[in-house]
Structures are given as C-alpha cells and as structure tokens.
C-alpha cells in the first residue's frame, strides 16, 4: 500500500533521511519509534509530499508520489494526516473543521455534510462539541476533532505524527482509544509516537528509526522484547525518548 | 469664541453646503475615507497574494508597485491623478473623484502590506493542515488563510482607516469639498480668527481619530486574549 525505496532527504546540508526502504501493507498498523531528530516525522510527511524528497521513490498504491503527473491534492484526499499540534482551523467550530473538506472537496451539500460531520464527531466521542470553537476544547478533544476531520474524507490511509506528544498525560488515553478502534476497523496506519505501550498493543510492525534510517524493524513482540540495535536497547530502557 | 464659530457654522463643518450646494465637510471626509479604503481592499488582497506567490511573474510586479507607491508622497499622486487623468480620459476630473482614485491606489499598497503580514503571521500548521486535507490554493486561501489573517489584522486596518481620514485633508489642495476645505471656507469668511477655526478643525479630527484608535486598541486586546487562550499553538517539531 505504501512503499519507500531508498528515500533520501536533506534540509540544506543536513541529511534527515538517509536511504529509507520499507513497505506498509493494506490494513496494517506500522508504528515508527525513534529518538528526536531521527527523521521519523519527516518520513511520514514525505508520503503526501508535505516534505519533498531528493532521492528515492515513494509509492502509495501504484502512484509515484514524487511524479510530476500526480494530482497531489487528489492523493492527499486519500490519506488522512494528524498533526502533533492538531492544527485545527481556529476560526471554525469543531463541526466546521470537518465540513470544510466535505463541502469543498466532496461537493456534499451543507446539510448533508453537517450530518456526516456530527456522525464523525460522535465516533470520537465529541458529538456534544459540534458547535464549540477549538479554543474551547481541551488538547485531547482537539486532537480527536482533528482525527474526525481526517476520517470524514474516507481516507484509505491514516498517518499520525506524534498525536499525543503535546497532550497532558491524562488526556492521552482518549486519543489512543480512538486510534485503537480505528486500527481494529482495519485502517492502514502509520503512527509516529513515543507510546511504546501503543506499539506493543496495536502495531503489526514496528520501525525503529535512527540517523535517518530504519535501524530495526519487525513484529513488536520481537523488536520490543529482544532488541538488537544498541540505540534501540537504550531507547527502550529509557521508556522512549521525549 | 470657538463656541460662537461652531454655533454659526456647525452645519457647514458637518455636511458642507448641502442641500444648497455640494455635500462636504465631515460627511464628505468620512465618505471619501470609507469609499477609498473599501475600494482598495480587494486590490490590497490581490497585491498581498501576488507578493506571496511562488511565481515570479506575479511576485515581482506586485512588489514593485507596493515599493513605488510606498516610496512616494501622497500629494504627488494627487497631482498626478488630478492633472494626468483628464488628459487620459479627455474630460476634467473633480476633486472628490481624484482623491478617491488616489486613495484607492495609495491605500491598496499600505493595506496589502498589512494583509501580507497577517498571512505570514499565521502558524505554518494552518496551511499544512489545509494541504494535508487536499484543499487546493483557492479554498485554502479563502476559507483558511484569509479569514484568520484579516481578522487578526483588524486593529491595523482600523489604524489605516485613521491614516486615511487624515490623508483626505490633502484633498484641500484640489478643492475636494471635505472637512479641511469647509474650515478654510469659514476662515475666509471670518478673516480674523484662524486660530479658533483651525483649532476647531483640529479638535474634530482628533475626536474622530482618537475614538477610532481606541477602538483599534480594544480590538487588539480582544484578539490577543483569544489567541492567548490557545487559538494557535506553535508546532513543536520532533
């Protein structure tokens, strides 16, 4: 479903991705772990060309992401993206955040879009917050609205960029709960996170990134219980790097 | 003395010679400022977007226009429009029309800089979120970027309106029938009390502009408070 082939990326003279190869199959959950600066966020941002790459290839299905012929907006509509900082539109209500895409991209009439939006909010447990502006919501609620916003467009893939890192510890559970339910429903997901417990419980595959490469990968019970890479051992001993 | 002058001439100050002659005075001042600024608004948005465009053929001319206009005094534009426009369109152009046209050109440049600052001041995550959804340039600009940028820049726009009001007084030199022109008429009539007449003029401008700048300050505080409550969270890159 998603395939990286020797992906390289530089920020100026600093190489953030140093030849990443890997594949995510349909319906699988891949959790990307790694210390800060290991390139894990950059990696998932390349999938929808939020970050361009300089070398290598990325495929989503049979679409070559970097190709000039690709209608990037159409590709992005197939892939939901959840940001660490939520990035809700602050001038729109929770519902407005969701219906914007439905109206502008799916051309769904307003009343229908609103019904759909309320259903999506109910799915993340926030049906009663439809008319609230993001400023009136807690961090955890905002992130769940952001997830609902992405899900409303019926994506085939969901990408999560440290979705719980900006949250107070007691708010993390609600967001993880939504993500677990999503994984169970068969969604193809790549999750960049520090939540090792989430990886253990939900991931089909774990990628440990270090220095712009996938240093170790495999099933979570193997990678997390019997790590080989010394950096991964240290990483796990510290309980994840923040 | 001032009271006497005010009592005798308040209607002239307020609306000029209307209904016996053309409308003028404070009413005309406000009319020209409002019209000038509102007509310049769409132009300013276009200029700001062009200046931020990734395409050079849009960015360079827009940047040039803004720099040229901002680098020249308003009175020069007034003369240009006043003396050149009749040659171009083949008929005389009145003072009010001249001033409004000039203001549109002039304010568009200043407003565009305000709007550009508003756009650039938005957190990067906003455009990114719109992109990630798959929204194209126009829905991103008109549904996500501009509503926030324009709202955040409301205080600056009110300040610009204040500047515009003061700038309309230059209409005096081309006999645009506005507040300063009315004061001059009164002064010419009385001959002996320029201090009182122009003192009255100053007070009128000040009351109007001070009220508006106070509104701007109020807006600024309100918007800052809304932002402070977490409207925009700085993205923490991992």
Short mmCIF file of C-alpha atoms in Angstrom, two decimals:
data_model
loop_
_atom_site.label_atom_id
_atom_site.label_comp_id
_atom_site.label_asym_id
_atom_site.label_seq_id
_atom_site.Cartn_x
_atom_site.Cartn_y
_atom_site.Cartn_z
CA UNK A 1 0.00 0.00 0.00
CA UNK A 2 2.86 2.36 0.90
CA UNK A 3 6.37 1.68 -0.26
CA UNK A 4 9.59 3.59 0.37
CA UNK A 5 12.54 2.91 -1.93
CA UNK A 6 15.87 4.35 -0.79
CA UNK A 7 14.30 7.64 0.21
CA UNK A 8 16.76 10.44 0.91
CA UNK A 9 16.04 13.95 2.05
CA UNK A 10 18.17 16.90 3.05
CA UNK A 11 17.35 20.09 4.89
CA UNK A 12 20.12 22.19 3.40
CA UNK A 13 23.30 20.26 4.04
CA UNK A 14 21.74 18.17 6.81
CA UNK A 15 20.56 14.77 5.69
CA UNK A 16 17.37 13.81 7.53
CA UNK A 17 16.51 10.69 5.57
CA UNK A 18 19.47 8.58 4.57
CA UNK A 19 18.03 5.84 2.43
CA UNK A 20 14.79 4.59 3.90
CA UNK A 21 13.23 1.49 2.43
CA UNK A 22 10.17 -0.24 3.73
CA UNK A 23 6.66 -1.30 2.98
CA UNK A 24 3.32 -1.00 4.71
CA UNK A 25 0.61 -3.42 3.66
CA UNK A 26 -3.07 -2.67 3.41
CA UNK A 27 -4.84 -2.91 6.75
CA UNK A 28 -1.62 -2.97 8.72
CA UNK A 29 -0.56 -0.68 11.53
CA UNK A 30 3.07 0.39 11.46
CA UNK A 31 4.43 2.23 14.47
CA UNK A 32 7.55 4.30 13.96
CA UNK A 33 9.71 4.78 17.04
CA UNK A 34 12.97 6.62 17.42
CA UNK A 35 14.78 9.42 19.18
CA UNK A 36 14.13 13.07 18.36
CA UNK A 37 15.76 14.05 15.10
CA UNK A 38 15.84 10.51 13.76
CA UNK A 39 13.69 11.55 10.79
CA UNK A 40 10.51 9.71 11.72
CA UNK A 41 8.17 12.71 11.41
CA UNK A 42 9.83 13.78 8.20
CA UNK A 43 9.37 10.28 6.83
CA UNK A 44 5.59 10.24 7.13
CA UNK A 45 5.38 13.83 5.90
CA UNK A 46 7.02 12.73 2.66
CA UNK A 47 4.15 10.36 1.91
CA UNK A 48 1.80 13.20 1.00
CA UNK A 49 4.59 15.46 -0.20
CA UNK A 50 4.31 17.79 2.76
CA UNK A 51 8.07 17.35 2.51
CA UNK A 52 9.61 16.82 -0.90
CA UNK A 53 12.34 14.20 -1.22
CA UNK A 54 15.58 14.49 -3.14
CA UNK A 55 16.26 10.86 -3.93
CA UNK A 56 14.45 7.55 -3.99
CA UNK A 57 10.80 6.81 -4.64
CA UNK A 58 7.63 6.59 -2.63
CA UNK A 59 4.56 4.74 -3.82
CA UNK A 60 1.05 4.93 -2.48
CA UNK A 61 -0.68 2.03 -4.18
CA UNK A 62 0.74 2.38 -7.67
CA UNK A 63 1.02 6.18 -7.50
CA UNK A 64 4.56 7.54 -7.55
CA UNK A 65 4.25 10.39 -5.05
CA UNK A 66 7.12 12.47 -6.42
CA UNK A 67 5.94 12.22 -10.02
CA UNK A 68 5.02 15.49 -11.69
CA UNK A 69 1.88 13.99 -13.20
CA UNK A 70 0.38 13.20 -9.83
CA UNK A 71 -2.57 15.33 -8.77
CA UNK A 72 -1.22 15.87 -5.29
CA UNK A 73 -4.46 17.21 -3.86
CA UNK A 74 -6.33 14.13 -5.00
CA UNK A 75 -3.67 11.92 -3.44
CA UNK A 76 -3.85 13.87 -0.19
CA UNK A 77 -7.60 13.34 -0.06
CA UNK A 78 -6.97 9.61 0.09
CA UNK A 79 -4.62 9.97 3.06
CA UNK A 80 -5.60 11.38 6.44
CA UNK A 81 -2.91 13.24 8.37
CA UNK A 82 -2.98 14.00 12.08
CA UNK A 83 -0.52 16.55 13.43
CA UNK A 84 1.16 16.80 16.80
CA UNK A 85 -0.14 20.36 17.23
CA UNK A 86 -3.65 19.38 15.96
CA UNK A 87 -3.68 22.31 13.52
CA UNK A 88 -7.42 22.75 13.76
CA UNK A 89 -8.77 25.82 12.00
CA UNK A 90 -9.37 28.14 14.96
CA UNK A 91 -11.96 30.29 13.22
CA UNK A 92 -14.22 27.33 12.53
CA UNK A 93 -16.22 25.25 15.00
CA UNK A 94 -15.40 21.60 15.58
CA UNK A 95 -18.10 20.75 13.07
CA UNK A 96 -16.94 23.46 10.66
CA UNK A 97 -13.46 21.97 10.68
CA UNK A 98 -14.94 18.72 9.45
CA UNK A 99 -17.50 20.02 6.97
CA UNK A 100 -15.00 22.28 5.17
CA UNK A 101 -13.39 19.34 3.42
CA UNK A 102 -16.70 17.61 2.76
CA UNK A 103 -18.18 20.69 1.14
CA UNK A 104 -15.15 21.86 -0.80
CA UNK A 105 -13.64 18.54 -1.79
CA UNK A 106 -16.51 16.08 -1.85
CA UNK A 107 -19.06 18.67 -3.01
CA UNK A 108 -21.53 17.41 -0.43
CA UNK A 109 -24.36 19.87 0.27
CA UNK A 110 -24.16 21.68 3.57
CA UNK A 111 -26.94 19.94 5.48
CA UNK A 112 -25.69 16.53 4.46
CA UNK A 113 -22.11 17.49 5.30
CA UNK A 114 -23.26 18.58 8.74
CA UNK A 115 -24.98 15.26 9.38
CA UNK A 116 -21.86 13.44 8.31
CA UNK A 117 -19.74 15.75 10.48
CA UNK A 118 -21.83 15.08 13.55
CA UNK A 119 -21.53 11.33 12.92
CA UNK A 120 -17.74 11.67 12.73
CA UNK A 121 -17.68 13.66 15.95
CA UNK A 122 -19.83 11.02 17.64
CA UNK A 123 -17.33 8.40 16.51
CA UNK A 124 -14.60 10.17 18.51
CA UNK A 125 -16.96 10.80 21.42
CA UNK A 126 -17.50 14.52 20.85
CA UNK A 127 -20.98 14.81 19.40
CA UNK A 128 -21.86 17.41 22.03
CA UNK A 129 -18.96 19.67 21.00
CA UNK A 130 -20.07 20.25 17.42
CA UNK A 131 -20.56 23.99 17.85
CA UNK A 132 -17.52 24.61 20.05
CA UNK A 133 -14.59 26.59 18.72
CA UNK A 134 -11.24 24.80 19.10
CA UNK A 135 -10.16 27.35 21.74
CA UNK A 136 -12.91 26.00 23.99
CA UNK A 137 -11.73 22.40 23.72
CA UNK A 138 -9.05 20.59 25.68
CA UNK A 139 -5.95 19.32 23.90
CA UNK A 140 -7.27 15.79 23.81
CA UNK A 141 -10.61 16.93 22.44
CA UNK A 142 -8.89 19.00 19.78
CA UNK A 143 -6.85 16.05 18.67
CA UNK A 144 -9.95 13.88 18.45
CA UNK A 145 -11.64 16.55 16.32
CA UNK A 146 -8.53 16.56 14.12
CA UNK A 147 -8.84 12.79 13.73
CA UNK A 148 -12.54 13.12 12.90
CA UNK A 149 -11.69 15.80 10.33
CA UNK A 150 -9.31 13.44 8.59
CA UNK A 151 -11.67 10.46 8.78
CA UNK A 152 -14.58 12.39 7.31
CA UNK A 153 -12.96 12.23 3.89
CA UNK A 154 -12.94 8.40 3.98
CA UNK A 155 -9.18 8.04 3.69
CA UNK A 156 -7.58 4.72 2.75
CA UNK A 157 -4.59 5.51 4.93
CA UNK A 158 -4.17 7.43 8.17
CA UNK A 159 -0.87 8.99 9.18
CA UNK A 160 -0.28 10.14 12.74
CA UNK A 161 2.62 12.43 13.58
CA UNK A 162 3.15 12.18 17.35
CA UNK A 163 -0.56 12.65 18.01
CA UNK A 164 -0.25 12.50 21.79
CA UNK A 165 3.07 14.26 22.37
CA UNK A 166 1.53 17.67 23.02
CA UNK A 167 -1.11 16.32 25.40
CA UNK A 168 -1.28 16.24 29.16
CA UNK A 169 -0.75 12.66 30.33
CA UNK A 170 -4.36 12.23 31.45
CA UNK A 171 -5.63 13.26 28.00
CA UNK A 172 -3.56 10.72 26.10
CA UNK A 173 -5.88 7.78 26.79
CA UNK A 174 -8.87 9.19 24.93
CA UNK A 175 -6.87 9.79 21.78
CA UNK A 176 -5.18 6.38 21.90
CA UNK A 177 -8.57 4.78 22.44
CA UNK A 178 -9.85 6.31 19.21
CA UNK A 179 -6.74 5.19 17.36
CA UNK A 180 -7.02 1.64 18.65
CA UNK A 181 -10.63 1.43 17.49
CA UNK A 182 -9.53 2.71 14.11
CA UNK A 183 -6.77 0.11 13.88
CA UNK A 184 -9.24 -2.62 14.78
CA UNK A 185 -11.54 -1.46 11.97
CA UNK A 186 -8.81 -2.39 9.50
CA UNK A 187 -7.43 1.05 8.65
CA UNK A 188 -3.96 1.19 7.16
CA UNK A 189 -1.99 3.36 9.59
CA UNK A 190 1.48 4.70 10.16
CA UNK A 191 1.89 6.11 13.64
CA UNK A 192 4.92 8.09 14.76
CA UNK A 193 4.83 8.03 18.53
CA UNK A 194 6.68 7.69 21.79
CA UNK A 195 3.95 5.47 23.22
CA UNK A 196 5.72 2.13 23.39
CA UNK A 197 2.67 0.59 25.03
CA UNK A 198 0.59 1.54 22.00
CA UNK A 199 3.19 -0.04 19.72
CA UNK A 200 3.16 -3.23 21.74
CA UNK A 201 -0.61 -3.48 21.75
CA UNK A 202 -1.65 -2.26 18.31
CA UNK A 203 1.26 -2.40 15.87
CA UNK A 204 1.64 -5.12 13.29
CA UNK A 205 5.12 -3.84 12.55
CA UNK A 206 7.49 -1.57 14.43
CA UNK A 207 10.12 0.52 12.71
CA UNK A 208 12.89 1.90 14.87
CA UNK A 209 14.50 4.87 13.18
CA UNK A 210 17.91 6.24 13.95
CA UNK A 211 20.01 8.71 11.98
CA UNK A 212 17.59 8.90 9.06
CA UNK A 213 17.38 5.15 8.55
CA UNK A 214 15.20 2.30 9.69
CA UNK A 215 17.67 0.72 12.09
CA UNK A 216 15.46 -2.17 13.11
CA UNK A 217 12.05 -3.43 12.11
CA UNK A 218 9.75 -6.33 12.75
CA UNK A 219 6.85 -7.54 14.83
CA UNK A 220 6.52 -5.59 18.08
CA UNK A 221 6.96 -8.57 20.38
CA UNK A 222 10.29 -9.31 18.72
CA UNK A 223 11.59 -5.80 18.20
CA UNK A 224 10.49 -4.55 21.61
CA UNK A 225 11.28 -7.64 23.66
CA UNK A 226 14.56 -8.68 22.09
CA UNK A 227 16.04 -5.52 20.57
CA UNK A 228 19.34 -5.95 18.77
CA UNK A 229 20.35 -2.42 17.86
CA UNK A 230 22.21 -0.80 20.80
CA UNK A 231 20.40 2.52 20.32
CA UNK A 232 17.07 0.72 20.47
CA UNK A 233 18.08 -1.05 23.67
CA UNK A 234 18.94 2.27 25.26
CA UNK A 235 15.81 3.84 23.83
CA UNK A 236 13.60 1.16 25.33
CA UNK A 237 15.45 1.24 28.64
CA UNK A 238 14.60 4.92 28.94
CA UNK A 239 10.98 4.17 28.11
CA UNK A 240 11.04 6.11 24.85
CA UNK A 241 12.71 9.36 24.06
CA UNK A 242 10.95 12.67 24.57
CA UNK B 1 -15.27 82.47 20.53
CA UNK B 2 -14.90 78.91 19.37
CA UNK B 3 -18.42 78.19 20.50
CA UNK B 4 -19.72 81.10 18.53
CA UNK B 5 -17.98 79.86 15.41
CA UNK B 6 -19.24 76.37 15.99
CA UNK B 7 -22.75 77.59 16.59
CA UNK B 8 -22.75 79.59 13.37
CA UNK B 9 -21.02 77.08 11.17
CA UNK B 10 -21.57 73.58 12.54
CA UNK B 11 -23.72 72.57 9.62
CA UNK B 12 -21.03 73.61 7.15
CA UNK B 13 -18.44 71.65 9.13
CA UNK B 14 -20.73 68.65 9.21
CA UNK B 15 -22.16 68.42 5.69
CA UNK B 16 -20.77 71.38 3.73
CA UNK B 17 -23.24 73.49 1.78
CA UNK B 18 -25.71 70.66 1.38
CA UNK B 19 -28.59 70.83 0.46
CA UNK B 20 -27.93 74.21 -1.19
CA UNK B 21 -24.64 73.13 -2.64
CA UNK B 22 -22.48 70.05 -2.84
CA UNK B 23 -22.19 67.82 0.19
CA UNK B 24 -18.94 68.38 2.05
CA UNK B 25 -17.43 68.77 5.48
CA UNK B 26 -17.04 65.86 7.85
CA UNK B 27 -19.60 63.81 5.91
CA UNK B 28 -17.51 64.04 2.76
CA UNK B 29 -14.31 63.32 4.64
CA UNK B 30 -15.80 60.12 6.02
CA UNK B 31 -17.39 59.23 2.72
CA UNK B 32 -14.09 59.51 0.86
CA UNK B 33 -12.14 57.64 3.52
CA UNK B 34 -14.66 54.80 3.65
CA UNK B 35 -15.03 54.58 -0.11
CA UNK B 36 -11.28 54.85 -0.72
CA UNK B 37 -10.44 52.17 1.77
CA UNK B 38 -13.22 49.77 0.79
CA UNK B 39 -12.41 50.02 -2.90
CA UNK B 40 -8.74 49.49 -2.17
CA UNK B 41 -9.47 46.40 -0.08
CA UNK B 42 -9.94 43.82 -2.86
CA UNK B 43 -6.96 45.33 -4.67
CA UNK B 44 -4.90 45.02 -1.50
CA UNK B 45 -5.79 41.33 -1.16
CA UNK B 46 -4.74 40.69 -4.75
CA UNK B 47 -1.46 42.58 -4.20
CA UNK B 48 -0.72 40.72 -0.96
CA UNK B 49 -1.40 37.32 -2.52
CA UNK B 50 0.69 38.22 -5.55
CA UNK B 51 3.58 39.29 -3.33
CA UNK B 52 3.46 35.93 -1.56
CA UNK B 53 3.07 33.97 -4.76
CA UNK B 54 5.70 31.39 -5.70
CA UNK B 55 5.51 32.72 -9.28
CA UNK B 56 7.98 35.46 -10.11
CA UNK B 57 5.81 36.99 -12.81
CA UNK B 58 3.21 37.71 -10.15
CA UNK B 59 5.52 38.49 -7.27
CA UNK B 60 7.88 40.97 -8.93
CA UNK B 61 5.37 43.42 -10.41
CA UNK B 62 3.29 43.40 -7.22
CA UNK B 63 6.39 44.03 -5.13
CA UNK B 64 7.43 46.84 -7.45
CA UNK B 65 4.04 48.53 -7.26
CA UNK B 66 3.99 48.39 -3.47
CA UNK B 67 7.52 49.75 -3.16
CA UNK B 68 6.97 52.57 -5.63
CA UNK B 69 3.72 53.71 -4.07
CA UNK B 70 5.09 53.50 -0.56
CA UNK B 71 8.16 55.42 -1.59
CA UNK B 72 6.28 58.46 -2.86
CA UNK B 73 4.29 61.12 -1.02
CA UNK B 74 0.53 61.04 -1.35
CA UNK B 75 0.31 64.64 -2.55
CA UNK B 76 2.35 63.72 -5.58
CA UNK B 77 -0.16 61.04 -6.51
CA UNK B 78 -2.94 63.52 -6.05
CA UNK B 79 -1.31 65.88 -8.54
CA UNK B 80 -0.65 63.09 -10.96
CA UNK B 81 -4.21 61.89 -10.94
CA UNK B 82 -5.56 65.43 -10.98
CA UNK B 83 -3.53 66.62 -13.93
CA UNK B 84 -2.96 63.43 -15.88
CA UNK B 85 -6.32 61.70 -15.57
CA UNK B 86 -8.16 64.42 -17.56
CA UNK B 87 -5.64 64.04 -20.38
CA UNK B 88 -6.18 60.29 -20.42
CA UNK B 89 -9.97 60.25 -20.29
CA UNK B 90 -10.48 63.53 -22.09
CA UNK B 91 -12.65 65.31 -19.56
CA UNK B 92 -11.98 67.16 -16.33
CA UNK B 93 -11.94 65.12 -13.16
CA UNK B 94 -13.40 66.60 -10.00
CA UNK B 95 -11.57 66.93 -6.72
CA UNK B 96 -13.55 64.24 -4.93
CA UNK B 97 -13.14 61.71 -7.72
CA UNK B 98 -9.44 62.48 -7.89
CA UNK B 99 -8.96 61.98 -4.22
CA UNK B 100 -10.90 58.73 -4.10
CA UNK B 101 -8.97 57.31 -7.06
CA UNK B 102 -5.70 58.38 -5.45
CA UNK B 103 -6.65 56.89 -2.11
CA UNK B 104 -7.55 53.58 -3.72
CA UNK B 105 -4.11 53.31 -5.30
CA UNK B 106 -2.29 54.54 -2.23
CA UNK B 107 -4.17 52.62 0.44
CA UNK B 108 -4.11 49.41 -1.57
CA UNK B 109 -0.33 49.35 -1.17
CA UNK B 110 -0.40 50.00 2.56
CA UNK B 111 -3.28 47.64 3.20
CA UNK B 112 -1.60 44.93 1.17
CA UNK B 113 1.39 45.09 3.49
CA UNK B 114 -0.91 44.71 6.48
CA UNK B 115 -2.65 41.74 4.89
CA UNK B 116 0.67 40.19 3.91
CA UNK B 117 1.89 40.49 7.49
CA UNK B 118 -1.34 38.88 8.66
CA UNK B 119 -0.90 35.96 6.31
CA UNK B 120 2.74 35.47 7.21
CA UNK B 121 1.92 35.71 10.89
CA UNK B 122 -0.31 32.64 10.81
CA UNK B 123 1.14 29.45 12.24
CA UNK B 124 2.61 27.28 9.50
CA UNK B 125 0.39 24.42 10.60
CA UNK B 126 -2.71 26.11 9.22
CA UNK B 127 -1.68 25.91 5.60
CA UNK B 128 -0.20 22.49 6.24
CA UNK B 129 -3.46 21.19 7.65
CA UNK B 130 -5.33 22.53 4.64
CA UNK B 131 -2.81 20.93 2.31
CA UNK B 132 -2.98 17.65 4.17
CA UNK B 133 -6.74 17.59 3.66
CA UNK B 134 -6.16 18.02 -0.05
CA UNK B 135 -7.50 21.55 -0.34
CA UNK B 136 -6.15 23.49 -3.30
CA UNK B 137 -4.81 27.04 -3.35
CA UNK B 138 -8.11 28.91 -3.54
CA UNK B 139 -10.09 27.11 -0.85
CA UNK B 140 -7.01 27.21 1.37
CA UNK B 141 -6.61 30.93 0.79
CA UNK B 142 -10.22 31.96 1.05
CA UNK B 143 -11.52 29.55 3.67
CA UNK B 144 -8.50 29.06 5.91
CA UNK B 145 -5.84 31.74 5.48
CA UNK B 146 -7.65 35.00 4.76
CA UNK B 147 -10.44 34.69 7.34
CA UNK B 148 -7.81 34.35 10.05
CA UNK B 149 -5.31 36.83 8.65
CA UNK B 150 -7.88 39.56 8.08
CA UNK B 151 -9.43 39.06 11.49
CA UNK B 152 -6.06 39.21 13.24
CA UNK B 153 -5.20 42.35 11.32
CA UNK B 154 -8.42 44.22 12.12
CA UNK B 155 -6.67 46.59 14.56
CA UNK B 156 -4.07 47.53 11.94
CA UNK B 157 -6.81 48.08 9.41
CA UNK B 158 -8.65 50.44 11.73
CA UNK B 159 -5.36 52.32 12.19
CA UNK B 160 -5.04 52.50 8.44
CA UNK B 161 -8.54 53.92 8.28
CA UNK B 162 -7.45 56.63 10.71
CA UNK B 163 -4.49 57.47 8.46
CA UNK B 164 -6.84 57.60 5.52
CA UNK B 165 -9.14 60.05 7.27
CA UNK B 166 -6.22 62.34 7.92
CA UNK B 167 -4.97 61.96 4.39
CA UNK B 168 -8.27 63.14 2.95
CA UNK B 169 -7.36 66.61 4.26
CA UNK B 170 -4.91 66.83 1.36
CA UNK B 171 -7.99 67.00 -0.83
CA UNK B 172 -7.99 70.67 0.13
CA UNK B 173 -5.31 71.42 -2.43
CA UNK B 174 -7.51 70.20 -5.28
CA UNK B 175 -10.66 71.69 -3.81
CA UNK B 176 -12.20 68.38 -2.81
CA UNK B 177 -15.06 69.56 -0.69
CA UNK B 178 -14.17 67.95 2.65
CA UNK B 179 -13.66 68.95 6.28
CA UNK B 180 -10.47 70.98 5.89
CA UNK B 181 -11.97 72.69 2.87
CA UNK B 182 -15.02 73.62 4.94
CA UNK B 183 -12.81 75.04 7.67
CA UNK B 184 -10.96 77.12 5.09
CA UNK B 185 -14.26 78.43 3.79
CA UNK B 186 -15.24 79.50 7.28
CA UNK B 187 -11.86 81.05 7.84
CA UNK B 188 -12.10 83.04 4.62
CA UNK B 189 -15.46 84.32 5.72
CA UNK B 190 -14.39 85.40 9.20
CA UNK B 191 -10.92 86.53 8.18
CA UNK B 192 -9.75 87.32 11.70
CA UNK B 193 -9.99 84.09 13.68
CA UNK B 194 -7.75 81.48 12.07
CA UNK B 195 -6.62 80.10 15.42
CA UNK B 196 -10.17 79.35 16.53
CA UNK B 197 -11.29 77.97 13.19
CA UNK B 198 -8.32 75.68 12.74
CA UNK B 199 -8.42 74.79 16.41
CA UNK B 200 -11.95 73.60 15.85
CA UNK B 201 -10.78 71.65 12.83
CA UNK B 202 -8.03 70.02 14.84
CA UNK B 203 -10.45 69.08 17.61
CA UNK B 204 -12.82 67.47 15.14
CA UNK B 205 -10.10 65.36 13.53
CA UNK B 206 -8.70 64.44 16.90
CA UNK B 207 -12.04 63.37 18.39
CA UNK B 208 -12.73 61.19 15.38
CA UNK B 209 -9.28 59.66 15.07
CA UNK B 210 -8.74 59.19 18.78
CA UNK B 211 -12.03 57.33 19.07
CA UNK B 212 -11.03 55.06 16.24
CA UNK B 213 -7.54 54.36 17.57
CA UNK B 214 -9.17 53.49 20.89
CA UNK B 215 -11.37 51.02 19.05
CA UNK B 216 -8.24 49.59 17.44
CA UNK B 217 -6.58 49.17 20.83
CA UNK B 218 -9.67 47.46 22.20
CA UNK B 219 -9.79 45.08 19.26
CA UNK B 220 -6.12 44.36 19.63
CA UNK B 221 -6.55 43.36 23.25
CA UNK B 222 -9.54 41.19 22.45
CA UNK B 223 -7.79 39.37 19.65
CA UNK B 224 -4.65 38.90 21.72
CA UNK B 225 -6.77 37.41 24.50
CA UNK B 226 -8.40 34.99 22.09
CA UNK B 227 -5.04 33.92 20.77
CA UNK B 228 -3.68 33.57 24.28
CA UNK B 229 -6.43 31.13 25.11
CA UNK B 230 -4.82 28.70 22.75
CA UNK B 231 -6.27 29.50 19.37
CA UNK B 232 -2.97 28.84 17.77
CA UNK B 233 -0.45 26.52 19.25
CA UNK B 234 3.08 26.72 17.97
CA UNK B 235 4.04 23.48 16.36
CA UNK B 236 6.79 21.63 18.16
CA UNK B 237 8.76 19.75 15.56
CA UNK B 238 10.01 16.42 16.75
#
